[in-house]
Structure formats: C-alpha cells, structure tokens
Amino acid sequence: NAGVTQTPKFQVLKTGQSMTLQCAQDMNHEYMSWYRQDPGMGLRLIHYSVGAGITDQGEVPNGYNVSRSTTEDFPLRLLSAAPSQTSVYFCVARGNTEAFFGQGTRLTVV
Amino acid sequence: LAKTTQPISMDSYEGQEVNITCSHNNIATNDYITWYQQFPSQGPRFIIQGYKTKVTNEVASLFIPADRKSSTLSLPRVSLSDTAVYYCLVGEVSSSSYKLIFGSGTRLLVRP
C-alpha cells in the first residue's frame, strides 16, 4: 500500500543546477499537486493537476515546471535552482474525501 | 475559497480534551470542512471531514454549528504524541477547483 511515493528524500543542489523531483501514486486519483513548506511557515501550493494532460499554477509557481503525462506520475522540475528554493517539497494525491501526502523531499540549494 | 482563521498555538496536558476552533465566515453551500494533522518532518495527514452537525471517528470529533461559520476539532484525552500542527481547510472537495489551500495552522503542544 504505497500511496504517494516521492524521490529523492534528500537532495543538495548548487545554484543554477536543474533537477526533477519525482512523484508517483498508486491510488488512481485524478488530482495531484506539489507544495513547498519553509521553516515556520505553512504549506504553499506550487502547481496542481486535475488529470493527465492538465496542469495549472498554484500560489508560488515561479521557477518550477510540471507535466502530467499519466495519472500516476507528476514530476516537479526546477529549471535553475536558487537558494530561495531551499525547502521541503510535498507531493499530494487527492481523492474526494482526503488528500494523501508523500513523505517529502528536503532540498537544499547552496 | 473560504478563508479560515485558527489560533496560532495551544497548550494542553496529557489526558485533557483539546478543542481547536476554526472560523470560516465565508463558507459556501457546497463546502466541506476538513482537518489535517502534521508532525515534524512529515506530510499532513487527514483527520476528519464534515459538512454539518457532528462527525466522530476513532481519532477525533468535529462539531459544526447550524450556520457553519465555524467548526471545532475535538481531541479527547490527548497524549504527548498528539503534539502537532493542525490545519483547518474549507472547500468543495469533489470539485477539481478545490486546491487545498493551507493556512498557518494551530500548533498544539501537549505537556506531560
């Protein structure tokens, strides 16, 4: 019963590098999203998707890209990492009643 | 999306009942009220959801008055492991437009 799986769990990047945070769900939920959480702050929505082929911006989309080619996968791409993107990232798959969060990816940009 | 207001923090002691109130004055007819719990270094997890009156599960109870402009999450006999941040969210959960916007949450500290 995997639920939402995020990889990697930890990552250190240098400023200007690019990378992709992977997210996969096995619950067949149409709605998926990415959040970032910074120390002492709540969760902020980066991008979301209501189904394969459909994505939209959340509250803080700048510097991030997403795509949704399948129901299962929703990767988040950092195009050119900046120190301001140091954060914990959560991937979410939502059903009608509840949302299921991944374990998070702790990203540090130096 | 209806805005929610919660206390920033609460303190309690083991064995006590804790009630966390959330205000959502602009709640819409089709909106549900959902509560999530987040432990340090983990993603939030669903606790309970309701539309009106009272909902109870094995973890908590949710009280919603008739006007639905507020709701109260009740945690019976808390333990140290209930120390966490609790988020109240309001939205039309079955709709693709429900984007799960989190507020600052209520930081609950349970003391021995």
XYZ file of C-alpha atoms in Angstrom:
222
model
C 0.000 0.000 0.000
C 2.450 2.651 -1.227
C 0.119 5.634 -1.623
C 2.269 8.584 -2.739
C 5.970 7.979 -3.299
C 8.462 10.796 -3.640
C 12.083 10.538 -4.681
C 14.635 11.542 -3.655
C 14.143 12.113 0.076
C 17.127 14.442 0.311
C 18.964 16.489 -2.312
C 21.657 19.146 -2.348
C 21.981 21.279 -5.459
C 24.291 24.041 -6.497
C 22.808 27.320 -7.616
C 21.899 27.128 -11.285
C 21.577 23.361 -11.464
C 18.368 21.751 -12.616
C 16.679 18.655 -11.287
C 13.394 16.780 -11.221
C 11.559 15.706 -8.101
C 9.668 12.533 -8.806
C 6.196 11.720 -7.531
C 4.139 8.620 -8.162
C 0.779 7.495 -6.795
C -0.958 4.137 -6.971
C -4.464 5.235 -5.976
C -5.679 6.348 -9.421
C -6.573 9.811 -8.136
C -7.038 12.458 -10.780
C -5.958 15.391 -8.638
C -2.279 15.808 -7.777
C -0.315 18.773 -6.538
C 3.037 19.986 -5.236
C 3.608 22.068 -2.121
C 6.632 23.594 -0.520
C 6.994 24.158 3.186
C 9.529 26.513 4.669
C 10.547 26.711 8.347
C 7.822 28.256 10.458
C 5.504 28.611 7.512
C 2.543 26.697 6.265
C 2.290 24.793 3.018
C 2.207 26.770 -0.205
C 0.811 25.362 -3.414
C 3.241 25.359 -6.343
C 1.400 23.588 -9.163
C -1.507 21.228 -9.432
C -3.135 18.901 -11.939
C -6.722 17.725 -12.245
C -5.882 14.911 -14.634
C -3.453 13.640 -17.220
C -2.517 16.391 -19.641
C -3.908 19.179 -17.436
C -1.801 21.350 -15.139
C -2.185 24.767 -13.579
C -0.301 27.179 -11.367
C -0.722 27.489 -7.644
C 0.378 30.228 -5.276
C 4.144 30.100 -5.895
C 4.821 28.654 -9.376
C 7.846 30.714 -10.429
C 10.973 28.657 -11.025
C 9.092 25.370 -11.293
C 7.602 23.366 -14.145
C 5.307 20.368 -14.061
C 3.818 17.911 -16.519
C 1.244 15.157 -16.178
C 1.576 12.580 -18.926
C -0.015 9.795 -16.888
C -2.440 9.603 -13.971
C 0.252 8.024 -11.821
C 3.155 10.437 -12.214
C 3.528 14.151 -11.524
C 7.165 15.284 -11.623
C 8.281 18.737 -10.482
C 11.185 20.341 -12.335
C 13.449 23.019 -11.004
C 14.800 24.799 -14.034
C 17.695 26.728 -12.454
C 17.919 26.178 -8.722
C 18.189 29.190 -6.435
C 18.875 29.336 -2.684
C 15.314 30.630 -2.231
C 14.114 27.208 -3.360
C 15.641 25.530 -0.330
C 12.602 23.915 1.230
C 10.732 20.703 1.911
C 8.584 19.638 -1.004
C 5.446 17.536 -0.693
C 3.568 15.778 -3.439
C -0.145 15.158 -2.907
C -2.780 12.947 -4.472
C -6.321 13.837 -3.535
C -9.468 11.764 -3.559
C -12.960 13.023 -2.872
C -12.572 12.797 0.894
C -8.939 13.141 1.792
C -5.570 14.076 0.435
C -2.566 11.793 0.691
C 0.840 13.362 1.130
C 4.174 11.882 0.224
C 6.978 11.724 2.760
C 8.596 14.859 1.386
C 11.825 15.822 -0.337
C 14.201 18.005 1.617
C 16.042 20.184 -0.910
C 18.987 22.406 -0.136
C 20.351 24.805 -2.734
C 23.823 26.129 -1.994
C -12.143 29.593 -1.487
C -13.322 30.358 2.023
C -10.635 31.819 4.265
C -10.080 30.151 7.622
C -8.839 31.574 10.906
C -7.361 29.422 13.665
C -5.428 30.132 16.857
C -1.700 30.121 16.223
C -0.905 27.870 19.150
C -2.449 25.973 22.061
C -1.037 24.226 25.094
C -2.547 21.269 26.897
C -1.658 18.451 29.262
C -1.849 14.744 28.781
C -5.296 13.310 29.361
C -7.144 16.540 28.715
C -9.659 17.184 25.964
C -8.483 19.740 23.418
C -10.826 21.815 21.297
C -9.462 23.781 18.360
C -11.863 26.213 16.740
C -11.687 27.369 13.152
C -13.606 30.347 11.782
C -14.797 30.298 8.172
C -17.348 33.085 7.841
C -17.486 32.901 4.039
C -18.114 29.181 3.741
C -20.135 28.297 0.639
C -23.107 25.967 0.410
C -21.158 23.121 -1.167
C -18.055 23.469 1.007
C -16.901 20.767 3.388
C -14.667 21.291 6.412
C -11.579 19.126 6.633
C -8.874 18.890 9.280
C -5.313 17.697 8.802
C -2.553 16.906 11.287
C 1.135 17.381 10.615
C 4.015 16.013 12.668
C 7.532 17.411 12.266
C 9.328 16.131 9.166
C 6.165 14.515 7.811
C 3.445 15.464 5.388
C -0.005 16.327 6.730
C -2.453 13.515 7.175
C -6.230 13.576 7.074
C -8.020 13.541 10.424
C -11.695 14.203 9.821
C -14.165 15.833 7.459
C -17.697 17.081 7.902
C -20.461 19.166 6.391
C -22.776 19.904 9.303
C -23.651 18.862 12.865
C -21.224 16.351 14.347
C -18.843 13.797 12.905
C -16.859 11.348 15.006
C -14.191 8.828 14.134
C -11.613 6.881 16.092
C -9.298 9.872 16.285
C -11.423 12.981 16.787
C -14.810 14.651 16.678
C -15.812 17.579 14.525
C -18.571 19.906 15.670
C -20.203 22.213 13.141
C -22.971 24.616 14.216
C -26.020 25.215 12.107
C -24.677 28.385 10.479
C -21.436 26.555 9.548
C -19.380 29.715 10.034
C -17.071 27.911 12.412
C -16.088 24.402 13.378
C -14.396 22.789 16.344
C -11.997 19.883 16.227
C -12.137 17.945 19.488
C -9.317 15.617 20.515
C -10.303 13.507 23.523
C -7.705 12.707 26.175
C -4.657 13.918 24.310
C -1.262 12.297 24.692
C 2.243 13.584 24.034
C 2.047 12.086 20.557
C -0.762 14.487 19.658
C 1.739 17.357 19.664
C 1.496 18.562 16.064
C 0.198 21.307 13.813
C -3.485 21.110 12.968
C -4.880 22.649 9.807
C -8.486 23.519 9.030
C -9.446 23.642 5.347
C -12.700 24.543 3.671
C -13.683 23.735 0.119
C -15.863 21.828 -2.294
C -13.931 18.599 -2.031
C -15.345 16.801 -5.027
C -14.590 19.716 -7.320
C -11.427 19.968 -9.363
C -11.262 23.603 -8.314
C -10.638 22.673 -4.672
C -6.936 23.390 -4.406
C -6.267 22.610 -0.730
C -5.001 25.990 0.396
C -3.428 25.660 3.826
C -3.374 28.441 6.382
C -0.857 28.761 9.183
C -2.493 26.056 11.290
C -2.637 25.645 15.071
C 0.460 24.391 16.804
C -0.659 22.127 19.657
C 1.811 21.336 22.409
C 0.852 18.571 24.819
C 2.809 18.613 28.059
C 3.315 15.697 30.481
